[in-house]
mmCIF file with all atom_site columns, C-alpha atoms in Angstrom:
data_model
loop_
_atom_site.group_PDB
_atom_site.id
_atom_site.type_symbol
_atom_site.label_atom_id
_atom_site.label_alt_id
_atom_site.label_comp_id
_atom_site.label_asym_id
_atom_site.label_entity_id
_atom_site.label_seq_id
_atom_site.pdbx_PDB_ins_code
_atom_site.Cartn_x
_atom_site.Cartn_y
_atom_site.Cartn_z
_atom_site.occupancy
_atom_site.B_iso_or_equiv
_atom_site.pdbx_formal_charge
_atom_site.auth_seq_id
_atom_site.auth_comp_id
_atom_site.auth_asym_id
_atom_site.auth_atom_id
_atom_site.pdbx_PDB_model_num
ATOM 1   C CA . MET J 1 1   ? 56.810  -24.657 -45.786 1.00 54.00 ? 896  MET J CA 1
ATOM 2   C CA . ASN J 1 2   ? 55.208  -23.151 -48.798 1.00 55.00 ? 897  ASN J CA 1
ATOM 3   C CA . HIS J 1 3   ? 51.662  -22.361 -48.944 1.00 53.00 ? 898  HIS J CA 1
ATOM 4   C CA . ARG J 1 4   ? 50.483  -25.652 -50.381 1.00 53.00 ? 899  ARG J CA 1
ATOM 5   C CA . ASN J 1 5   ? 52.356  -27.832 -48.035 1.00 53.00 ? 900  ASN J CA 1
ATOM 6   C CA . LEU J 1 6   ? 50.919  -25.669 -45.117 1.00 50.00 ? 901  LEU J CA 1
ATOM 7   C CA . HIS J 1 7   ? 47.539  -26.460 -46.409 1.00 51.00 ? 902  HIS J CA 1
ATOM 8   C CA . ARG J 1 8   ? 48.289  -30.144 -46.532 1.00 52.00 ? 903  ARG J CA 1
ATOM 9   C CA . HIS J 1 9   ? 49.965  -30.121 -42.959 1.00 51.00 ? 904  HIS J CA 1
ATOM 10  C CA . ALA J 1 10  ? 46.932  -28.690 -41.348 1.00 51.00 ? 905  ALA J CA 1
ATOM 11  C CA . ALA J 1 11  ? 44.505  -31.178 -43.240 1.00 52.00 ? 906  ALA J CA 1
ATOM 12  C CA . CYS J 1 12  ? 46.423  -33.921 -41.585 1.00 52.00 ? 907  CYS J CA 1
ATOM 13  C CA . LEU J 1 13  ? 46.179  -32.566 -38.141 1.00 54.00 ? 908  LEU J CA 1
ATOM 14  C CA . GLY J 1 14  ? 42.444  -32.930 -38.242 1.00 54.00 ? 909  GLY J CA 1
ATOM 15  C CA . PRO J 1 15  ? 39.529  -30.392 -38.069 1.00 56.00 ? 910  PRO J CA 1
ATOM 16  C CA . ARG J 1 16  ? 40.205  -27.329 -36.553 1.00 58.00 ? 911  ARG J CA 1
ATOM 17  C CA . GLU J 1 17  ? 39.500  -26.617 -32.606 1.00 55.00 ? 912  GLU J CA 1
ATOM 18  C CA . GLN J 1 18  ? 36.459  -24.423 -33.497 1.00 56.00 ? 913  GLN J CA 1
ATOM 19  C CA . ASP J 1 19  ? 35.098  -26.935 -35.989 1.00 58.00 ? 914  ASP J CA 1
ATOM 20  C CA . LYS J 1 20  ? 35.168  -29.783 -33.325 1.00 56.00 ? 915  LYS J CA 1
ATOM 21  C CA . PRO J 1 21  ? 31.782  -30.608 -31.831 1.00 59.00 ? 916  PRO J CA 1
ATOM 22  C CA . ARG J 1 22  ? 31.534  -29.314 -28.224 1.00 60.00 ? 917  ARG J CA 1
ATOM 23  C CA . ARG J 1 23  ? 31.386  -31.981 -25.307 1.00 58.00 ? 918  ARG J CA 1
ATOM 24  C CA . PRO J 1 24  ? 29.206  -30.757 -22.105 1.00 54.00 ? 919  PRO J CA 1
ATOM 25  C CA . ARG J 1 25  ? 31.337  -29.802 -19.353 1.00 55.00 ? 920  ARG J CA 1
ATOM 26  C CA . ARG J 1 26  ? 32.225  -32.255 -16.730 1.00 58.00 ? 921  ARG J CA 1
ATOM 27  C CA . ILE J 1 27  ? 31.355  -29.315 -13.945 1.00 55.00 ? 922  ILE J CA 1
ATOM 28  C CA . LEU J 1 28  ? 27.690  -29.240 -15.441 1.00 56.00 ? 923  LEU J CA 1
ATOM 29  C CA . ALA J 1 29  ? 26.272  -32.765 -14.260 1.00 56.00 ? 924  ALA J CA 1
ATOM 30  C CA . PRO J 1 30  ? 27.388  -32.591 -10.489 1.00 58.00 ? 925  PRO J CA 1
ATOM 31  C CA . ALA J 1 31  ? 25.561  -29.027 -10.546 1.00 55.00 ? 926  ALA J CA 1
ATOM 32  C CA . LEU J 1 32  ? 22.354  -30.201 -12.074 1.00 53.00 ? 927  LEU J CA 1
ATOM 33  C CA . LEU J 1 33  ? 22.464  -33.099 -9.621  1.00 57.00 ? 928  LEU J CA 1
ATOM 34  C CA . TRP J 1 34  ? 23.051  -30.671 -6.570  1.00 57.00 ? 929  TRP J CA 1
ATOM 35  C CA . LEU J 1 35  ? 20.125  -28.243 -8.018  1.00 55.00 ? 930  LEU J CA 1
ATOM 36  C CA . ALA J 1 36  ? 17.922  -31.213 -8.191  1.00 60.00 ? 931  ALA J CA 1
ATOM 37  C CA . SER J 1 37  ? 18.337  -32.411 -4.735  1.00 59.00 ? 932  SER J CA 1
ATOM 38  C CA . LEU J 1 38  ? 17.598  -28.817 -3.305  1.00 56.00 ? 933  LEU J CA 1
ATOM 39  C CA . TRP J 1 39  ? 14.227  -29.187 -5.096  1.00 53.00 ? 934  TRP J CA 1
ATOM 40  C CA . ALA J 1 40  ? 13.626  -32.811 -3.825  1.00 56.00 ? 935  ALA J CA 1
ATOM 41  C CA . VAL J 1 41  ? 14.102  -31.363 -0.434  1.00 53.00 ? 936  VAL J CA 1
ATOM 42  C CA . SER J 1 42  ? 12.409  -28.157 -0.563  1.00 53.00 ? 937  SER J CA 1
ATOM 43  C CA . ALA J 1 43  ? 9.448   -28.875 -2.687  1.00 54.00 ? 938  ALA J CA 1
ATOM 44  C CA . PRO J 1 44  ? 7.523   -30.801 0.253   1.00 58.00 ? 939  PRO J CA 1
ATOM 45  C CA . ALA J 1 45  ? 8.239   -27.822 2.404   1.00 56.00 ? 940  ALA J CA 1
ATOM 46  C CA . LEU J 1 46  ? 6.800   -25.398 -0.103  1.00 55.00 ? 941  LEU J CA 1
ATOM 47  C CA . ALA J 1 47  ? 3.782   -27.691 -0.580  1.00 58.00 ? 942  ALA J CA 1
ATOM 48  C CA . GLN J 1 48  ? 3.056   -27.471 3.163   1.00 62.00 ? 943  GLN J CA 1
ATOM 49  C CA . ALA J 1 49  ? 3.626   -23.846 3.575   1.00 59.00 ? 944  ALA J CA 1
ATOM 50  C CA . PRO J 1 50  ? 0.482   -21.555 4.505   1.00 64.00 ? 945  PRO J CA 1
ATOM 51  C CA . VAL J 1 51  ? -0.753  -19.815 1.669   1.00 74.00 ? 946  VAL J CA 1
ATOM 52  C CA . VAL J 1 52  ? -1.212  -15.843 1.905   1.00 75.00 ? 947  VAL J CA 1
ATOM 53  C CA . GLU J 1 53  ? -4.049  -14.553 -0.182  1.00 84.00 ? 948  GLU J CA 1
ATOM 54  C CA . PRO J 1 54  ? -2.786  -12.707 -2.918  1.00 85.00 ? 949  PRO J CA 1
ATOM 55  C CA . ASN J 1 55  ? -4.636  -9.510  -2.132  1.00 89.00 ? 950  ASN J CA 1
ATOM 56  C CA . VAL J 1 56  ? -2.916  -9.259  1.397   1.00 92.00 ? 951  VAL J CA 1
ATOM 57  C CA . ASP J 1 57  ? -0.693  -6.237  1.501   1.00 91.00 ? 952  ASP J CA 1
ATOM 58  C CA . ALA J 1 58  ? 0.766   -6.578  5.122   1.00 93.00 ? 953  ALA J CA 1
ATOM 59  C CA . VAL J 1 59  ? 0.319   -8.686  8.381   1.00 94.00 ? 954  VAL J CA 1
ATOM 60  C CA . VAL J 1 60  ? 1.996   -6.973  11.478  1.00 96.00 ? 955  VAL J CA 1
ATOM 61  C CA . GLN J 1 61  ? 1.765   -8.865  14.727  1.00 96.00 ? 956  GLN J CA 1
ATOM 62  C CA . ALA J 1 62  ? 2.666   -7.137  18.358  1.00 95.00 ? 957  ALA J CA 1
ATOM 63  C CA . GLY J 1 63  ? 1.691   -7.015  21.822  1.00 95.00 ? 958  GLY J CA 1
ATOM 64  C CA . ARG J 1 64  ? 0.041   -9.808  24.034  1.00 95.00 ? 959  ARG J CA 1
ATOM 65  C CA . TRP J 1 65  ? -3.336  -10.361 25.128  1.00 95.00 ? 960  TRP J CA 1
ATOM 66  C CA . SER J 1 66  ? -4.762  -12.559 27.962  1.00 94.00 ? 961  SER J CA 1
ATOM 67  C CA . GLU J 1 67  ? -8.498  -13.661 28.582  1.00 92.00 ? 962  GLU J CA 1
ATOM 68  C CA . ALA J 1 68  ? -9.764  -16.329 31.097  1.00 90.00 ? 963  ALA J CA 1
ATOM 69  C CA . GLU J 1 69  ? -11.843 -18.481 28.546  1.00 86.00 ? 964  GLU J CA 1
ATOM 70  C CA . ALA J 1 70  ? -9.706  -17.826 24.913  1.00 84.00 ? 965  ALA J CA 1
ATOM 71  C CA . GLY J 1 71  ? -6.343  -18.218 26.672  1.00 88.00 ? 966  GLY J CA 1
ATOM 72  C CA . GLU J 1 72  ? -3.558  -15.769 25.493  1.00 93.00 ? 967  GLU J CA 1
ATOM 73  C CA . GLY J 1 73  ? -1.960  -14.657 22.307  1.00 95.00 ? 968  GLY J CA 1
ATOM 74  C CA . SER J 1 74  ? -0.999  -11.657 20.111  1.00 96.00 ? 969  SER J CA 1
ATOM 75  C CA . TYR J 1 75  ? -2.637  -8.941  18.351  1.00 97.00 ? 970  TYR J CA 1
ATOM 76  C CA . ARG J 1 76  ? -2.399  -8.986  14.512  1.00 96.00 ? 971  ARG J CA 1
ATOM 77  C CA . VAL J 1 77  ? -3.384  -6.392  11.912  1.00 97.00 ? 972  VAL J CA 1
ATOM 78  C CA . VAL J 1 78  ? -4.176  -7.731  8.294   1.00 97.00 ? 973  VAL J CA 1
ATOM 79  C CA . VAL J 1 79  ? -4.179  -5.062  5.454   1.00 97.00 ? 974  VAL J CA 1
ATOM 80  C CA . VAL J 1 80  ? -5.976  -6.085  2.144   1.00 96.00 ? 975  VAL J CA 1
ATOM 81  C CA . GLY J 1 81  ? -5.937  -4.208  -1.094  1.00 93.00 ? 976  GLY J CA 1
ATOM 82  C CA . GLN J 1 82  ? -9.052  -4.495  -3.006  1.00 90.00 ? 977  GLN J CA 1
ATOM 83  C CA . GLY J 1 83  ? -10.541 -2.829  -6.226  1.00 83.00 ? 978  GLY J CA 1
ATOM 84  C CA . PHE J 1 84  ? -9.272  -2.058  -9.754  1.00 78.00 ? 979  PHE J CA 1
ATOM 85  C CA . GLU J 1 85  ? -9.511  1.502   -10.817 1.00 77.00 ? 980  GLU J CA 1
ATOM 86  C CA . HIS J 1 86  ? -9.792  2.976   -7.385  1.00 79.00 ? 981  HIS J CA 1
ATOM 87  C CA . VAL J 1 87  ? -7.529  0.518   -5.101  1.00 84.00 ? 982  VAL J CA 1
ATOM 88  C CA . SER J 1 88  ? -8.882  0.823   -1.612  1.00 93.00 ? 983  SER J CA 1
ATOM 89  C CA . THR J 1 89  ? -7.858  -0.788  1.630   1.00 95.00 ? 984  THR J CA 1
ATOM 90  C CA . ARG J 1 90  ? -9.474  -2.855  4.045   1.00 96.00 ? 985  ARG J CA 1
ATOM 91  C CA . VAL J 1 91  ? -8.036  -3.593  7.712   1.00 97.00 ? 986  VAL J CA 1
ATOM 92  C CA . LEU J 1 92  ? -8.958  -5.961  10.006  1.00 97.00 ? 987  LEU J CA 1
ATOM 93  C CA . ALA J 1 93  ? -7.807  -6.643  13.471  1.00 98.00 ? 988  ALA J CA 1
ATOM 94  C CA . GLN J 1 94  ? -7.393  -10.131 14.972  1.00 97.00 ? 989  GLN J CA 1
ATOM 95  C CA . TRP J 1 95  ? -6.557  -11.484 18.208  1.00 97.00 ? 990  TRP J CA 1
ATOM 96  C CA . LYS J 1 96  ? -4.770  -14.490 17.430  1.00 95.00 ? 991  LYS J CA 1
ATOM 97  C CA . ALA J 1 97  ? -4.569  -17.150 20.393  1.00 94.00 ? 992  ALA J CA 1
ATOM 98  C CA . ASP J 1 98  ? -1.353  -19.271 20.791  1.00 91.00 ? 993  ASP J CA 1
ATOM 99  C CA . GLY J 1 99  ? -1.090  -22.802 19.302  1.00 80.00 ? 994  GLY J CA 1
ATOM 100 C CA . GLY J 1 100 ? -3.244  -25.240 21.737  1.00 74.00 ? 995  GLY J CA 1
ATOM 101 C CA . GLU J 1 101 ? -2.426  -28.792 22.344  1.00 77.00 ? 996  GLU J CA 1
ATOM 102 C CA . ASP J 1 102 ? -2.512  -29.527 18.441  1.00 82.00 ? 997  ASP J CA 1
ATOM 103 C CA . GLY J 1 103 ? 0.070   -26.544 17.849  1.00 80.00 ? 998  GLY J CA 1
ATOM 104 C CA . GLN J 1 104 ? -2.361  -24.534 15.680  1.00 87.00 ? 999  GLN J CA 1
ATOM 105 C CA . ALA J 1 105 ? -2.951  -21.099 16.425  1.00 89.00 ? 1000 ALA J CA 1
ATOM 106 C CA . ARG J 1 106 ? -6.524  -19.515 15.839  1.00 92.00 ? 1001 ARG J CA 1
ATOM 107 C CA . ILE J 1 107 ? -8.377  -16.239 15.561  1.00 94.00 ? 1002 ILE J CA 1
ATOM 108 C CA . VAL J 1 108 ? -10.804 -15.876 18.624  1.00 94.00 ? 1003 VAL J CA 1
ATOM 109 C CA . HIS J 1 109 ? -11.657 -12.138 17.659  1.00 96.00 ? 1004 HIS J CA 1
ATOM 110 C CA . GLU J 1 110 ? -11.934 -10.470 14.701  1.00 97.00 ? 1005 GLU J CA 1
ATOM 111 C CA . ALA J 1 111 ? -12.882 -6.629  13.940  1.00 97.00 ? 1006 ALA J CA 1
ATOM 112 C CA . GLU J 1 112 ? -12.930 -4.634  10.767  1.00 97.00 ? 1007 GLU J CA 1
ATOM 113 C CA . LEU J 1 113 ? -11.008 -1.186  11.355  1.00 97.00 ? 1008 LEU J CA 1
ATOM 114 C CA . VAL J 1 114 ? -11.525 0.151   8.060   1.00 96.00 ? 1009 VAL J CA 1
ATOM 115 C CA . ALA J 1 115 ? -13.817 -0.661  5.503   1.00 94.00 ? 1010 ALA J CA 1
ATOM 116 C CA . PRO J 1 116 ? -12.943 -0.903  2.051   1.00 93.00 ? 1011 PRO J CA 1
ATOM 117 C CA . GLY J 1 117 ? -13.703 1.795   -0.466  1.00 91.00 ? 1012 GLY J CA 1
ATOM 118 C CA . ASN J 1 118 ? -12.591 5.026   1.195   1.00 92.00 ? 1013 ASN J CA 1
ATOM 119 C CA . TYR J 1 119 ? -8.896  4.454   1.817   1.00 95.00 ? 1014 TYR J CA 1
ATOM 120 C CA . SER J 1 120 ? -5.544  3.380   0.344   1.00 94.00 ? 1015 SER J CA 1
ATOM 121 C CA . LEU J 1 121 ? -3.387  2.608   3.486   1.00 95.00 ? 1016 LEU J CA 1
ATOM 122 C CA . THR J 1 122 ? 0.162   1.451   3.966   1.00 95.00 ? 1017 THR J CA 1
ATOM 123 C CA . ALA J 1 123 ? 1.266   -1.372  6.466   1.00 96.00 ? 1018 ALA J CA 1
ATOM 124 C CA . PRO J 1 124 ? 0.224   -0.371  9.961   1.00 97.00 ? 1019 PRO J CA 1
ATOM 125 C CA . LYS J 1 125 ? 2.298   0.466   12.836  1.00 97.00 ? 1020 LYS J CA 1
ATOM 126 C CA . LEU J 1 126 ? 1.674   -1.364  16.258  1.00 97.00 ? 1021 LEU J CA 1
ATOM 127 C CA . THR J 1 127 ? 2.794   -0.390  19.383  1.00 97.00 ? 1022 THR J CA 1
ATOM 128 C CA . PRO J 1 128 ? 2.240   -2.106  22.753  1.00 96.00 ? 1023 PRO J CA 1
ATOM 129 C CA . THR J 1 129 ? 0.458   -0.100  25.381  1.00 95.00 ? 1024 THR J CA 1
ATOM 130 C CA . ALA J 1 130 ? -0.610  -0.891  29.178  1.00 94.00 ? 1025 ALA J CA 1
ATOM 131 C CA . SER J 1 131 ? -3.948  -2.161  27.997  1.00 94.00 ? 1026 SER J CA 1
ATOM 132 C CA . GLY J 1 132 ? -3.205  -3.915  24.601  1.00 96.00 ? 1027 GLY J CA 1
ATOM 133 C CA . VAL J 1 133 ? -1.633  -2.545  21.558  1.00 98.00 ? 1028 VAL J CA 1
ATOM 134 C CA . ARG J 1 134 ? -2.176  0.932   19.622  1.00 98.00 ? 1029 ARG J CA 1
ATOM 135 C CA . VAL J 1 135 ? -2.576  0.741   15.627  1.00 98.00 ? 1030 VAL J CA 1
ATOM 136 C CA . GLU J 1 136 ? -1.651  3.496   13.506  1.00 98.00 ? 1031 GLU J CA 1
ATOM 137 C CA . LEU J 1 137 ? -2.516  3.719   9.892   1.00 97.00 ? 1032 LEU J CA 1
ATOM 138 C CA . ARG J 1 138 ? -1.393  6.154   7.235   1.00 96.00 ? 1033 ARG J CA 1
ATOM 139 C CA . GLY J 1 139 ? -2.330  6.854   3.763   1.00 95.00 ? 1034 GLY J CA 1
ATOM 140 C CA . VAL J 1 140 ? -4.285  8.893   1.348   1.00 95.00 ? 1035 VAL J CA 1
ATOM 141 C CA . ALA J 1 141 ? -8.056  8.765   0.257   1.00 93.00 ? 1036 ALA J CA 1
ATOM 142 C CA . THR J 1 142 ? -8.845  6.934   -2.553  1.00 92.00 ? 1037 THR J CA 1
ATOM 143 C CA . TYR J 1 143 ? -10.622 9.474   -4.797  1.00 89.00 ? 1038 TYR J CA 1
ATOM 144 C CA . ASP J 1 144 ? -8.274  12.245  -4.025  1.00 90.00 ? 1039 ASP J CA 1
ATOM 145 C CA . SER J 1 145 ? -4.379  11.028  -3.526  1.00 88.00 ? 1040 SER J CA 1
ATOM 146 C CA . ARG J 1 146 ? -3.643  14.757  -2.516  1.00 93.00 ? 1041 ARG J CA 1
ATOM 147 C CA . ARG J 1 147 ? -5.631  14.162  0.856   1.00 94.00 ? 1042 ARG J CA 1
ATOM 148 C CA . ARG J 1 148 ? -3.543  12.292  3.519   1.00 95.00 ? 1043 ARG J CA 1
ATOM 149 C CA . VAL J 1 149 ? -5.128  10.163  6.151   1.00 96.00 ? 1044 VAL J CA 1
ATOM 150 C CA . VAL J 1 150 ? -4.103  9.023   9.667   1.00 96.00 ? 1045 VAL J CA 1
ATOM 151 C CA . CYS J 1 151 ? -6.224  6.453   11.768  1.00 96.00 ? 1046 CYS J CA 1
ATOM 152 C CA . ARG J 1 152 ? -5.595  5.507   15.308  1.00 98.00 ? 1047 ARG J CA 1
ATOM 153 C CA . PHE J 1 153 ? -7.185  2.270   17.127  1.00 98.00 ? 1048 PHE J CA 1
ATOM 154 C CA . ASP J 1 154 ? -6.607  0.932   20.508  1.00 98.00 ? 1049 ASP J CA 1
ATOM 155 C CA . LEU J 1 155 ? -7.178  -2.819  20.616  1.00 98.00 ? 1050 LEU J CA 1
ATOM 156 C CA . ALA J 1 156 ? -7.783  -4.572  24.096  1.00 97.00 ? 1051 ALA J CA 1
ATOM 157 C CA . PRO J 1 157 ? -8.234  -8.005  25.149  1.00 96.00 ? 1052 PRO J CA 1
ATOM 158 C CA . GLY J 1 158 ? -11.979 -9.488  24.462  1.00 95.00 ? 1053 GLY J CA 1
ATOM 159 C CA . GLY J 1 159 ? -12.264 -8.082  20.946  1.00 96.00 ? 1054 GLY J CA 1
ATOM 160 C CA . LYS J 1 160 ? -12.375 -4.417  21.913  1.00 97.00 ? 1055 LYS J CA 1
ATOM 161 C CA . VAL J 1 161 ? -11.565 -1.805  19.521  1.00 98.00 ? 1056 VAL J CA 1
ATOM 162 C CA . THR J 1 162 ? -11.582 2.092   20.547  1.00 97.00 ? 1057 THR J CA 1
ATOM 163 C CA . VAL J 1 163 ? -11.124 4.354   17.807  1.00 97.00 ? 1058 VAL J CA 1
ATOM 164 C CA . MET J 1 164 ? -8.670  6.961   19.199  1.00 96.00 ? 1059 MET J CA 1
ATOM 165 C CA . TRP J 1 165 ? -8.575  8.837   15.569  1.00 96.00 ? 1060 TRP J CA 1
ATOM 166 C CA . ALA J 1 166 ? -10.876 8.202   12.972  1.00 94.00 ? 1061 ALA J CA 1
ATOM 167 C CA . CYS J 1 167 ? -9.759  7.853   9.294   1.00 91.00 ? 1062 CYS J CA 1
ATOM 168 C CA . GLY J 1 168 ? -11.955 10.675  7.835   1.00 78.00 ? 1063 GLY J CA 1
ATOM 169 C CA . LEU J 1 169 ? -10.936 13.387  10.131  1.00 65.00 ? 1064 LEU J CA 1
#
């Protein structure tokens, strides 16, 4: 075939493969249906999930307590970051009662272990003891990050807090 005939022959075959409009792949539709079904199942679960405040940096739970009036439950420590230019940490100890007849847990005691403003602390380490739980916090001073800080508290039933090592020492 000469060059002219080759050109005519190609024109008879129709448009070239790269010139044809592309059809969506047959596998795409089932994949999209599968993703949509996942969303339909998980959306109600996401709507019912408890919301954690954005400033909460850590929540650590350990140990058990028991009281005659309040029942029994576990110790929980919540670390909340606050501030803008000098971010500091507020630390709360909570005595969380197990779920009652309605299945809902509740906080029966709460104590502020570290007030905001002076320290930037990491997630606490909780160690069960014979009488409750020991909380250890580590971090730095807010206005001098070279100054390391360690704090220790003992938590006991009834909302009792004993300062074992104050943060400023």
